[in-house]
Short mmCIF file of C-alpha atoms and ligand atoms in Angstrom, two decimals:
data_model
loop_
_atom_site.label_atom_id
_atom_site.label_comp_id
_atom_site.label_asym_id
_atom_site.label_seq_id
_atom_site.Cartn_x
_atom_site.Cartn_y
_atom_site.Cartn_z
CA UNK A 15 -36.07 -29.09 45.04
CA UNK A 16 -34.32 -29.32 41.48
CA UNK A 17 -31.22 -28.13 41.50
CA UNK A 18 -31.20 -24.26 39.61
CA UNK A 19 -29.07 -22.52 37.37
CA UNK A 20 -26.46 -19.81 38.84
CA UNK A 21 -26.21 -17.24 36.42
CA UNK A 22 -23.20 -15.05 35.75
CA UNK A 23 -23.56 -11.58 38.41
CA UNK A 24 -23.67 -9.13 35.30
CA UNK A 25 -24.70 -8.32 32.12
CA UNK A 26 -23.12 -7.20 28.90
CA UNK A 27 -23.44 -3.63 28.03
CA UNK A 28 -20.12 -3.80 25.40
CA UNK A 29 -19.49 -5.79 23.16
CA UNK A 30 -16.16 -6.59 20.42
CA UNK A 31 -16.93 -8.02 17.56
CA UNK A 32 -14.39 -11.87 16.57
CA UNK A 33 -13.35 -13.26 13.51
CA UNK A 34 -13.70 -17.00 12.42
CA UNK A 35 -11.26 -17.70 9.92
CA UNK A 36 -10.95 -20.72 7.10
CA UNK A 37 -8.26 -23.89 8.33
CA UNK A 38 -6.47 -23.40 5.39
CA UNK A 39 -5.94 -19.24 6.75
CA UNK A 40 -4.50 -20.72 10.54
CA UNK A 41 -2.19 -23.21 8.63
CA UNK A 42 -0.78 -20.33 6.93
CA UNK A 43 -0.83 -18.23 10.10
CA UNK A 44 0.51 -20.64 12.57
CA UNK A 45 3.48 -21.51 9.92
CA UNK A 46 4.48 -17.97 9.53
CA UNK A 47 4.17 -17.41 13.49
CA UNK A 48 6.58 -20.37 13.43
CA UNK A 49 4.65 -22.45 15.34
CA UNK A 50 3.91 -20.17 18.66
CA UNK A 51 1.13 -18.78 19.02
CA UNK A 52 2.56 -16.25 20.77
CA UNK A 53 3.57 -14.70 17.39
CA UNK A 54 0.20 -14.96 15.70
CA UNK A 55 -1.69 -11.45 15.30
CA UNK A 56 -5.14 -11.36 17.39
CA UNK A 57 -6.98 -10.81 14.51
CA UNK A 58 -6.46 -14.28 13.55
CA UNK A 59 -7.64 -15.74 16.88
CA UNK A 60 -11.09 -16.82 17.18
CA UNK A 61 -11.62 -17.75 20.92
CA UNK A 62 -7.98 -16.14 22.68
CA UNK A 63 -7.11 -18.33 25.57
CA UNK A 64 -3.52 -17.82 25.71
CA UNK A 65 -3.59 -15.82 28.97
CA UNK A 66 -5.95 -14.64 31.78
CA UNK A 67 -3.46 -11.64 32.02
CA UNK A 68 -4.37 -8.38 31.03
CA UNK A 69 -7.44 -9.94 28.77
CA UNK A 70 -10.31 -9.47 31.19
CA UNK A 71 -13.30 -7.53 30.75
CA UNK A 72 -13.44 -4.17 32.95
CA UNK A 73 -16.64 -3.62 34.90
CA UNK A 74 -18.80 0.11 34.16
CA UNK A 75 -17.49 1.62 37.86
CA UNK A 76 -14.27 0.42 36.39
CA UNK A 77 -14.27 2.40 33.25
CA UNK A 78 -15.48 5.03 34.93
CA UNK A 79 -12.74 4.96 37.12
CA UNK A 80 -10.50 5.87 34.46
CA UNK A 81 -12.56 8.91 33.53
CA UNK A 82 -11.49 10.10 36.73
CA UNK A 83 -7.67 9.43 36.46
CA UNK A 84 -5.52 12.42 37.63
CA UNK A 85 -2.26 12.15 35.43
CA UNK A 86 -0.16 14.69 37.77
CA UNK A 87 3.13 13.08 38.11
CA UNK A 88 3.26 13.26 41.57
CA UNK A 89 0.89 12.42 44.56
CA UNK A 90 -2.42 11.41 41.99
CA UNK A 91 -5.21 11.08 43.96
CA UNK A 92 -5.55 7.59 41.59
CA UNK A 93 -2.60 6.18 43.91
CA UNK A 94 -4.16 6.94 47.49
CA UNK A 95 -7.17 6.23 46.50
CA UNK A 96 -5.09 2.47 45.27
CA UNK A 97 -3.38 2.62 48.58
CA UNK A 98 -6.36 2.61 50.32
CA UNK A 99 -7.41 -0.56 48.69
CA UNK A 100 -4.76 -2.75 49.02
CA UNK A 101 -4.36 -1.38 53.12
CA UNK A 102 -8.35 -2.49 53.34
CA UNK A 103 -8.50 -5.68 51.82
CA UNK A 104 -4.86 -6.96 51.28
CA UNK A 105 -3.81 -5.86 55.28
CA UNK A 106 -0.05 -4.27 53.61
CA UNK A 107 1.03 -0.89 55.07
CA UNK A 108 3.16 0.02 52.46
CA UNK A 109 2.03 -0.24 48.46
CA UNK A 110 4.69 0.49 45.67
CA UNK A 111 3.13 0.81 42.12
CA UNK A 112 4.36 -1.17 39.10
CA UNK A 113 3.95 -1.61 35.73
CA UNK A 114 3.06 -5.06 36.15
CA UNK A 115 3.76 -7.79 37.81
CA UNK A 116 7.29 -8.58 36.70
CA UNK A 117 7.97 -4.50 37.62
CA UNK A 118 7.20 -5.96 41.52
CA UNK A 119 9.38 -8.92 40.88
CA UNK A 120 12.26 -7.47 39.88
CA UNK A 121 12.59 -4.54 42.28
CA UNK A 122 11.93 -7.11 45.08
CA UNK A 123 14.57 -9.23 44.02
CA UNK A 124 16.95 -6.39 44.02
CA UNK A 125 15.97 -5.71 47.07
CA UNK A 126 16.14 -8.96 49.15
CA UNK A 127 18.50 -11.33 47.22
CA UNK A 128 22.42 -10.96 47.34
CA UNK A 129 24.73 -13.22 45.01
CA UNK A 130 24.28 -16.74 46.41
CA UNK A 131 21.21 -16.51 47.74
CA UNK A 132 18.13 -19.73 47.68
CA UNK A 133 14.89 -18.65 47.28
CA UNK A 134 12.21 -21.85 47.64
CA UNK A 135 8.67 -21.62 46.07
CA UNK A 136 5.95 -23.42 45.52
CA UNK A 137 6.82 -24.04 41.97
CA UNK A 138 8.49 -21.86 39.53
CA UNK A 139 7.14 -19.14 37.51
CA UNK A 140 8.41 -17.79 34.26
CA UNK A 141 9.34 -14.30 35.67
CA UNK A 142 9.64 -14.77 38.49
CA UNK A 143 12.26 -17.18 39.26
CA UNK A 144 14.05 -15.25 35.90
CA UNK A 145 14.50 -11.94 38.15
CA UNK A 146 15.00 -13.90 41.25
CA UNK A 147 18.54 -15.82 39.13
CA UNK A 148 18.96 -12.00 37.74
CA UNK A 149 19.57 -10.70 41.13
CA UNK A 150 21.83 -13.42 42.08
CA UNK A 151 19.75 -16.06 43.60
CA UNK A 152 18.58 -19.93 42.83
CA UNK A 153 15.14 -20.79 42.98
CA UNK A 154 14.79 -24.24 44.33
CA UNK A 155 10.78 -26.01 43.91
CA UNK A 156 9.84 -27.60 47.06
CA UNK A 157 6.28 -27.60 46.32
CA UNK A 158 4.65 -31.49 47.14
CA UNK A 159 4.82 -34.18 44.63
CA UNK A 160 1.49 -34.19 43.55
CA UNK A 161 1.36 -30.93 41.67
CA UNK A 162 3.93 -32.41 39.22
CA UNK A 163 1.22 -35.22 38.84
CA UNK A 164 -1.55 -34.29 36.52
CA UNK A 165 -3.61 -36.83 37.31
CA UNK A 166 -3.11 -36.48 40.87
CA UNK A 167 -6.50 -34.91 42.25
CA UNK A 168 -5.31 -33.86 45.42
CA UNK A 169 -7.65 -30.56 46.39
CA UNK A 170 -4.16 -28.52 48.01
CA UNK A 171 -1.68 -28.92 45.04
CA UNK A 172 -0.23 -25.26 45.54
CA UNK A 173 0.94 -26.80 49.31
CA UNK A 174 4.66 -26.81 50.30
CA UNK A 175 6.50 -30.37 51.09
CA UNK A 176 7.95 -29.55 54.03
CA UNK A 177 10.57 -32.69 54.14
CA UNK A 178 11.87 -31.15 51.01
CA UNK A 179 11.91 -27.42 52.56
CA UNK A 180 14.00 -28.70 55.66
CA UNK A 181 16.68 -30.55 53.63
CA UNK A 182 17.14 -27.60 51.81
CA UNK A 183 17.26 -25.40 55.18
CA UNK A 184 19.82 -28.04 56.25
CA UNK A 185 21.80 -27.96 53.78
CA UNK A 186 22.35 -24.30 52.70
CA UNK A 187 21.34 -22.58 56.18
CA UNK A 188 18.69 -20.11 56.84
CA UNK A 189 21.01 -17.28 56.12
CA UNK A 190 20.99 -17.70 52.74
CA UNK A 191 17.44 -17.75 52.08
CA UNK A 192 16.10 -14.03 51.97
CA UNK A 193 12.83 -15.10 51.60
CA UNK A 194 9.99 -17.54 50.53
CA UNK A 195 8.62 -17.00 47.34
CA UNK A 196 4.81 -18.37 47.52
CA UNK A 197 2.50 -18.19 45.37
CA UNK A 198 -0.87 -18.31 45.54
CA UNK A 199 -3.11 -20.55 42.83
CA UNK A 200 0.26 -21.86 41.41
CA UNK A 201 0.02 -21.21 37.69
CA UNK A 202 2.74 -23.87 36.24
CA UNK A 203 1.10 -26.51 38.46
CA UNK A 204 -2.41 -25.84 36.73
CA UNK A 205 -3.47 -23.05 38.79
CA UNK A 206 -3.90 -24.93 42.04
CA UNK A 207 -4.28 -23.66 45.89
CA UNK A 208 -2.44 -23.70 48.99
CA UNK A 209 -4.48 -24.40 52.30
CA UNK A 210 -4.27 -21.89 55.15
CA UNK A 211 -2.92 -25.29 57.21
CA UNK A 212 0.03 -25.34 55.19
CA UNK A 213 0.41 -21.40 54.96
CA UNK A 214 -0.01 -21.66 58.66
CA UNK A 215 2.80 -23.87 59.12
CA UNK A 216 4.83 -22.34 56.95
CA UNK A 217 4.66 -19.31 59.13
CA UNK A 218 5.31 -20.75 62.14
CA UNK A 219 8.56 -23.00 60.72
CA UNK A 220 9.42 -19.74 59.59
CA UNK A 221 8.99 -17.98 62.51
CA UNK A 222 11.57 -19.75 64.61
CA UNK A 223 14.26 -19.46 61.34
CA UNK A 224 13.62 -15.72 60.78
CA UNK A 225 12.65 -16.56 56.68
CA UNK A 226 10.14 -14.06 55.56
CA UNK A 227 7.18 -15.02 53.39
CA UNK A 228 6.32 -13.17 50.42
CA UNK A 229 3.43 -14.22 48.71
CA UNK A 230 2.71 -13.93 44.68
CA UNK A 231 -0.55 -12.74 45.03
CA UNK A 232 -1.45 -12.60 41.52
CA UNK A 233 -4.23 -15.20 41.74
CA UNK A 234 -5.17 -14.87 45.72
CA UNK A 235 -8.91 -14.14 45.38
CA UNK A 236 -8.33 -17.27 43.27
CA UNK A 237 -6.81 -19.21 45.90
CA UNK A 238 -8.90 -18.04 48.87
CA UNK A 239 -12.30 -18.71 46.94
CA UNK A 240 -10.88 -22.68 46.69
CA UNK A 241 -9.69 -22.60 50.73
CA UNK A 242 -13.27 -21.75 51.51
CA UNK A 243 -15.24 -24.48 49.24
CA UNK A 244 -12.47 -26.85 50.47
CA UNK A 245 -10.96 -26.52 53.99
CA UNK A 246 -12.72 -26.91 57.11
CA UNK A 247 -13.85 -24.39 58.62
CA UNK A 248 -13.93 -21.39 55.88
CA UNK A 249 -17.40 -22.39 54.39
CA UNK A 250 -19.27 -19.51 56.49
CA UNK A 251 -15.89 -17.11 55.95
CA UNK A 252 -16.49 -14.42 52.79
CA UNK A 253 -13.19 -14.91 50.69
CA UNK A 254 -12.63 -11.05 51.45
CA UNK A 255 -12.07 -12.33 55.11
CA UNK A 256 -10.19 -15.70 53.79
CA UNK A 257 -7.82 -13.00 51.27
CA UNK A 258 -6.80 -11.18 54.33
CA UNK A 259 -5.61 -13.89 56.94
CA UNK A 260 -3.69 -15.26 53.69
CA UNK A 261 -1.69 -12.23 53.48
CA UNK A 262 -1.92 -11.96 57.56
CA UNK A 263 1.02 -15.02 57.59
CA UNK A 264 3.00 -12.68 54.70
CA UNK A 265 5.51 -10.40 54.87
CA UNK A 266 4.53 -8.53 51.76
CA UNK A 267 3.36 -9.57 48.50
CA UNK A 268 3.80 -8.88 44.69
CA UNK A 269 0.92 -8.73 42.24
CA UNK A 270 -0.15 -8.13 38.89
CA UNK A 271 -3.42 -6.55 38.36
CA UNK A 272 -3.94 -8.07 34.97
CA UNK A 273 -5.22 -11.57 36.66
CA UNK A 274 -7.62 -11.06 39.88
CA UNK A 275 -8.33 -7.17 39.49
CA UNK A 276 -9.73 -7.31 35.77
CA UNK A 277 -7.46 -4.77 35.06
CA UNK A 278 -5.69 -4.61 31.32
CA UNK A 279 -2.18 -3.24 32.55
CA UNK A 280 -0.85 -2.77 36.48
CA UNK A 281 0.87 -4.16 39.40
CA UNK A 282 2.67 -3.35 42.98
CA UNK A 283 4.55 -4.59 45.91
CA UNK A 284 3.25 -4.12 48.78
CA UNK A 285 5.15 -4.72 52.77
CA UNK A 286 4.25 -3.74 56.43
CA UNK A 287 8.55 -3.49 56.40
CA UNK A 288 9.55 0.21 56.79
CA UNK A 289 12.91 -0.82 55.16
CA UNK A 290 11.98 -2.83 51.97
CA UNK A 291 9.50 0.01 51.45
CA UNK A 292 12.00 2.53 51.56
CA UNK A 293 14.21 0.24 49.52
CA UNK A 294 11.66 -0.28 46.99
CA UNK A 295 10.37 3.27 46.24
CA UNK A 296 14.83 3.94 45.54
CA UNK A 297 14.67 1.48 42.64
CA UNK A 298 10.87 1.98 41.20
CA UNK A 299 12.16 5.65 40.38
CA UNK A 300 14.75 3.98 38.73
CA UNK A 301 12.65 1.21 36.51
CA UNK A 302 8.97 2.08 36.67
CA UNK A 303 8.11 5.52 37.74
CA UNK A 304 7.68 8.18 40.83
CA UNK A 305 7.05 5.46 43.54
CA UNK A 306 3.22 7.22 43.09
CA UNK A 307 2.52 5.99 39.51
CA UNK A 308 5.01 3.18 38.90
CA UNK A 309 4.71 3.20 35.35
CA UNK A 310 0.90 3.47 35.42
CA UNK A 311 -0.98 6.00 34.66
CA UNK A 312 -3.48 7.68 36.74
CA UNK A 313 -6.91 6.02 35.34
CA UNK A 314 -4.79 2.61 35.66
CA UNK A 315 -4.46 2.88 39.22
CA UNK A 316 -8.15 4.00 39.70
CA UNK A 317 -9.12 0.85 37.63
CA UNK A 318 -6.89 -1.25 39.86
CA UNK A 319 -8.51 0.19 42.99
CA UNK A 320 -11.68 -0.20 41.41
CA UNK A 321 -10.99 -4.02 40.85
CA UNK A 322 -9.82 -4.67 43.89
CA UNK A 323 -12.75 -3.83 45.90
CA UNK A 324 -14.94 -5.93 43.25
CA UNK A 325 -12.85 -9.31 42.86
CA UNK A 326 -13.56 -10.12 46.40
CA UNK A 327 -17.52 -10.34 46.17
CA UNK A 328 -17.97 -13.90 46.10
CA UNK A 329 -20.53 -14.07 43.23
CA UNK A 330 -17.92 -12.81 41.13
CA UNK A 331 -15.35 -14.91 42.36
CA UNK A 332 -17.73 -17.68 42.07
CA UNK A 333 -18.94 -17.39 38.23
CA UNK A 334 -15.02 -16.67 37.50
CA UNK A 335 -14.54 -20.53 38.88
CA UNK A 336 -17.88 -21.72 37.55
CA UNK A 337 -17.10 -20.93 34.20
CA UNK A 338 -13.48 -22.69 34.20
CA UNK A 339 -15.05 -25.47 35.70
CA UNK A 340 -17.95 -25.54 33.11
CA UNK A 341 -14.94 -26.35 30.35
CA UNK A 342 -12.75 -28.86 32.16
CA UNK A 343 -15.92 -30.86 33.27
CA UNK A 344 -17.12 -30.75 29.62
CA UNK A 345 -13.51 -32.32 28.51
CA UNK A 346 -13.24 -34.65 31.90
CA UNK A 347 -16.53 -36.29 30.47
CA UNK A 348 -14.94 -37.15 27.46
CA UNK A 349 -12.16 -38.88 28.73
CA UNK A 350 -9.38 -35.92 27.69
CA UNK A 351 -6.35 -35.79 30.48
CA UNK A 352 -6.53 -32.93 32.21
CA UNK A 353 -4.86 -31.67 35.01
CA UNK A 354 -7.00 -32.12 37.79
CA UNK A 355 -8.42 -30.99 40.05
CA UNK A 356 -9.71 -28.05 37.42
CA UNK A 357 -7.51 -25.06 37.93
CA UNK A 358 -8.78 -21.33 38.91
CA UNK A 359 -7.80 -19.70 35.62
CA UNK A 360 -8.06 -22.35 33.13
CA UNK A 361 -8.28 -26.07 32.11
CA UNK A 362 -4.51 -27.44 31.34
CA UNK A 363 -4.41 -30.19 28.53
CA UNK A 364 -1.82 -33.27 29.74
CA UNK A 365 0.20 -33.23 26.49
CA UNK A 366 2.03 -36.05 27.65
CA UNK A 367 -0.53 -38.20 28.28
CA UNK A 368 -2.75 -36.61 25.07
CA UNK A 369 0.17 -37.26 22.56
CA UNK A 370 2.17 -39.96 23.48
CA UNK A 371 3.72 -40.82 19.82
CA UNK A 372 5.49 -37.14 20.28
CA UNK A 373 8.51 -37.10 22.58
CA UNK A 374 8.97 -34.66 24.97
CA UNK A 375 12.30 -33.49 22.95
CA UNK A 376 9.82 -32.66 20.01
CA UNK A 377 7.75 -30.49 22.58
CA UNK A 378 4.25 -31.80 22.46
CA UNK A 379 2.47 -29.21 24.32
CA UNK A 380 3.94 -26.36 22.12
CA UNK A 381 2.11 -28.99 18.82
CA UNK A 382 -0.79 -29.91 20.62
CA UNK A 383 -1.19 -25.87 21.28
CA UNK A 384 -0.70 -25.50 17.27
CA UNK A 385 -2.73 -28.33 16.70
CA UNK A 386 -5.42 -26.79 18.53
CA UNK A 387 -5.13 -23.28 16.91
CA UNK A 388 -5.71 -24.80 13.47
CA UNK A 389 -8.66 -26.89 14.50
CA UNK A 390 -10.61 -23.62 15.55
CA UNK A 391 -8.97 -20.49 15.85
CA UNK A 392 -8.31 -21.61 19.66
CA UNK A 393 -5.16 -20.15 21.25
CA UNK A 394 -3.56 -21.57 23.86
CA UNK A 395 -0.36 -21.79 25.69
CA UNK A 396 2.26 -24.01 25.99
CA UNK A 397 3.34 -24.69 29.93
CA UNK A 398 6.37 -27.43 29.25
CA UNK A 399 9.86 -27.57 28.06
CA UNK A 400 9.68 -24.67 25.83
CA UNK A 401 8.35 -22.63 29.05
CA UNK A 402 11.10 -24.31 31.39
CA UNK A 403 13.98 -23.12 29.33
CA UNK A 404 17.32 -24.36 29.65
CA UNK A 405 19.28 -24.97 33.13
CA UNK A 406 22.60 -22.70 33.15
CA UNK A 407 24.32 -25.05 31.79
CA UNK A 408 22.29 -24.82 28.61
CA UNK A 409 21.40 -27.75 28.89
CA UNK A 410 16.88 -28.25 27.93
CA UNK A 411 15.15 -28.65 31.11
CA UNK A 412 12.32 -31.44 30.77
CA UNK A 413 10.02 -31.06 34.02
CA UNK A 414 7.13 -33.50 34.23
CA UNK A 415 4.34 -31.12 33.75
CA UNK A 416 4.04 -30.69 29.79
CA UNK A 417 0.63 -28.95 29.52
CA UNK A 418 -1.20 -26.53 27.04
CA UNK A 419 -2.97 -24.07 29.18
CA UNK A 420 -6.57 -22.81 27.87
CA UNK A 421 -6.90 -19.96 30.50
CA UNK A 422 -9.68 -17.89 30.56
CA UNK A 423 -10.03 -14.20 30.87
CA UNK A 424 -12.44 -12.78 33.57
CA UNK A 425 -16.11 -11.95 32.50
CA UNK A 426 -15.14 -11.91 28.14
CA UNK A 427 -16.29 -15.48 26.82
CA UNK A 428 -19.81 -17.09 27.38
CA UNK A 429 -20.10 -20.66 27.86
CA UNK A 430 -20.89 -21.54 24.50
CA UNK A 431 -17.58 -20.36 23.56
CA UNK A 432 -16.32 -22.97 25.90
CA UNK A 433 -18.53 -25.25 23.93
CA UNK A 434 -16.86 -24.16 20.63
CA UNK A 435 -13.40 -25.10 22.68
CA UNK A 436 -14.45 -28.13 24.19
CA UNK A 437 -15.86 -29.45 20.74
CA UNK A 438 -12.33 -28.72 18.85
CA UNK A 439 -10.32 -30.40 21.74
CA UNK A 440 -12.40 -33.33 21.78
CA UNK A 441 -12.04 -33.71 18.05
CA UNK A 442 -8.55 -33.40 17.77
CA UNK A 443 -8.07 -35.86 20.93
CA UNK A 444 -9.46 -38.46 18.45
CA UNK A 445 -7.29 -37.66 16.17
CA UNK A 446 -4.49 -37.12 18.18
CA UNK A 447 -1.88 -39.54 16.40
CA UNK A 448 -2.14 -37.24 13.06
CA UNK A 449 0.08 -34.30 15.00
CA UNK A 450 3.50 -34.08 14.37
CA UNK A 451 6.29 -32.99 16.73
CA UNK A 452 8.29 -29.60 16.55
CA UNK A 453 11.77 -28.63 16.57
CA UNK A 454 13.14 -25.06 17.42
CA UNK A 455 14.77 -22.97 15.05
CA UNK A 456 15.30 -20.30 17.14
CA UNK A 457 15.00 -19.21 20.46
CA UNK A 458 16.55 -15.93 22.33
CA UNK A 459 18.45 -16.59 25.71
CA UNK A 460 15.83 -16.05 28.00
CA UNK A 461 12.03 -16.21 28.57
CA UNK A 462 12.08 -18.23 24.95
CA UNK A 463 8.58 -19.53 25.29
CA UNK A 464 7.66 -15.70 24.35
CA UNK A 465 9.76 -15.64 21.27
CA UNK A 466 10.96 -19.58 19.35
CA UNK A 467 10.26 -20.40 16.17
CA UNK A 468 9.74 -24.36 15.25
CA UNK A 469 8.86 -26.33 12.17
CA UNK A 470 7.31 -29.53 12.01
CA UNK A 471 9.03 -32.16 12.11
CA UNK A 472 8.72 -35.86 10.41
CA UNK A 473 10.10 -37.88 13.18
CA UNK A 474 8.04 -40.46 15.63
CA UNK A 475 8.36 -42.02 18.36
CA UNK A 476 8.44 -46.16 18.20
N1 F0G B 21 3.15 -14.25 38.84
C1 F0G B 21 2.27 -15.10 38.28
C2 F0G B 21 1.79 -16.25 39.07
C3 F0G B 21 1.86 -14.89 36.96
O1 F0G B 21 0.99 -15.74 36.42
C4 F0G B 21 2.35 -13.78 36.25
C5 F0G B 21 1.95 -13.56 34.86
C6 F0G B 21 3.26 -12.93 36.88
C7 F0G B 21 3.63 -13.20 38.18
C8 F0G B 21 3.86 -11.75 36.17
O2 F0G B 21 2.93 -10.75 36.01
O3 F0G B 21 2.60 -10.56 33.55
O4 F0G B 21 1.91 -8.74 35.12
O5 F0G B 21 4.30 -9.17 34.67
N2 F0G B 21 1.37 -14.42 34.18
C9 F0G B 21 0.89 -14.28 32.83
C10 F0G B 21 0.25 -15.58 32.43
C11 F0G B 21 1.88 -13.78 31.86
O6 F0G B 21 -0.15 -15.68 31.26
O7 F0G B 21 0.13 -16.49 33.25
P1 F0G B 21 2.94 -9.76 34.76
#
């Protein structure tokens, strides 16, 4: 039998109306937002991929949820009724509410890192590794080579090299590493998985050393849908099932709710360790809020609960993936590097490759990304220099990845608006060697990617 169409699990009951604007109207706009389109207003954005955070559309039980929000500042039913959740299908004891997910990362860090302290990952993330050097500690990568490899279509990208974990083992000692910092679907690598082999391992090498795991769960449902279209033995398994023996090998986990649980605003930590919990609830008074809002409000926790029991159905997991994959197979056919395999949350242009008149100095991702923007109103990210920041000697940090990251918000776009995205990226790939590189005029101390300014500059390569 023909092969038939899998349509999305839902229909559209709301809808928000979006603006196309004239090119000359985004040259003005990207100018102004000096060349990051993390400074341009929404209103000027046509098809907003710069995140998958926070952007998502909220199901009807969802916003219904927050109908029932119980704003008393302490003990809101909202936050059992989130507790619940994450004990059912995350497997944590213990659940600490935050404002998001850097709220989790921080008081974690305070928590488990003291001055001097390693903390390996499976590749950095913005925030994280930031609150992870706040509180003292170095984040060393010792994720495998291929995930700095684009074009490097290995299906376990996210997995951990363990030659490189035992050198650094050896040579600091396990004393100084508090704790693992894994993340699941890693985002900087192109939102790629881990396999439960290597998590499996990892537990077990970690066993015998006394290192505890603790998994950036942000993109998990993510993650565990990939482990069961990809390892054997999970193809029968219901990525609810696959979620929790992920977490099983854990020791607790941080999260934002703004990626897997459709949410718009939320986070927590969650541990099965009596101590880090008691820790953790000391400092979230301090940051976020009563350790039983966090910083969120009632109705935000009932959303979060909502969306955790929902993310886990496999249809929705499954048209989340479809539709990402629906865009990066659209720009594979037409010869434009990707990063591949295609990520969870979005397609990640290879700037490097894409623009090779622009050196890496001139930050081609961050142009490409403008490029892009005044082609169509698209807004991406840039996931390259800018994002890496500077090393502490001040010194630019150049890591081989230098991507622009279209990710795409849960359940909002159709997929002709990935047509409109895939036509403008194809067009401007053939006329790739009319973009000119950027330099920075500013940039604040930390987390710059948020913030720079650049102009164009005149300079080329060769
Ligand atoms: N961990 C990962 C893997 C993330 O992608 C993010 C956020 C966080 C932690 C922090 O969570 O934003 O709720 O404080 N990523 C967003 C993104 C910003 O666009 O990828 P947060």
């Amino acid at each position: 039998m023909k092969k038939r169409t899998i349509a999305e699990p839902y229909k559209i009951k709301v809808v928000e109306p979006i603006k196309v604007t004239t090119r000359k109207h985004r040259e003005k706009a990207i100018k102004e937002a000096g060349y990051n389109t993390f400074l341009l207003k929404s209103e000027d954005v046509y098809i907003d991929l710069l995140t998958d955070s926070g952007t998502n559309a909220m199901s009807d039980n969802q916003w219904a949820g927050m109908m029932l929000g119980d704003e008393a500042y302490a003990g809101s039913r909202n936050f059992y009724n989130l507790e619940k959740a994450v004990q059912e299908i995350y497997g944590y004891r213990h659940i600490v509410p935050t404002h998001q997910g850097r709220g989790a990362e921080h008081i974690i860090s305070k928590v488990l890192i003291e001055n001097g302290d390693f903390i390996p990952g499976n590749m950095y993330f913005t925030t994280t590794r930031l609150h992870q050097e706040l509180a003292g500690g170095t984040f060393i990568d010792v994720i495998i080579d291929e995930a700095h490899d684009p074009a490097a279509d290995f299906e376990f990208k996210g997995n951990v090299d363990f030659n490189k974990l035992a050198t650094l083992v050896k040579k600091v000692g396990a004393a100084k590493i508090p704790y693992f910092s894994l993340q699941a679907n890693t985002n900087m690598a192109g939102g790629q998985p881990f396999s439960m082999e290597n998590l499996k391992e990892l537990s077990e090498y970690f066993k015998k050393k006394k290192i505890k795991i603790i998994l950036d769960a942000t993109r998990a449902v993510e993650n565990a849908y990939f482990i069961k279209k990809r390892e054997s033995g999970y193809k029968t398994k219901s990525v609810k099932t696959i979620l929790k023996e992920i977490c099983s090998y854990t020791y607790g986990c941080t999260m934002s709710s703004k990626k897997d649980h459709y949410c718009n605003i939320g986070g927590f930590l969650a541990t099965n360790d009596e101590k880090v919990f008691t820790n953790a609830k000391e400092l979230v008074v301090i940051y976020e809020g009563l350790h039983t809002y966090g910083g969120l409000a009632g109705r935000d926790m009932e959303a979060i609960a909502r969306g955790i029991y929902e993310c886990v159905k496999d249809e929705n997991i499954a048209a989340r993936i479809r539709q990402v994959e629906y865009l990066g197979n659209k720009l594979l056919k037409a010869k434009v590097p990707i990063v591949v395999p295609i990520g969870g949350h979005g397609v990640f242009l290879d700037a490097k490759k894409i623009l090779e008149h622009i050196p890496q100095e001139q930050f081609s991702a961050q142009a490409l990304t403008s490029a892009l923007y005044i082609d169509s109103g698209v807004r991406g990210m840039e996931r390259g220099a800018v994002s890496a920041g500077r090393d502490k000697q001040g010194k630019n940090i150049y890591p081989k990845l230098e991507l622009v990251r279209l990710a795409i918000p849960r359940r909002v776009y159709t997929n002709l608006h990935m047509d409109v995205v895939a036509e403008s990226v194809i067009e401007i790939y053939n006329n790739r060697e009319k973009i000119k590189g950027l330099k920075i005029t500013y940039e604040p101390e930390k987390l710059r990617f948020f913030q720079a300014r650049f102009k164009q500059t005149s300079w080329r390569r060769g």
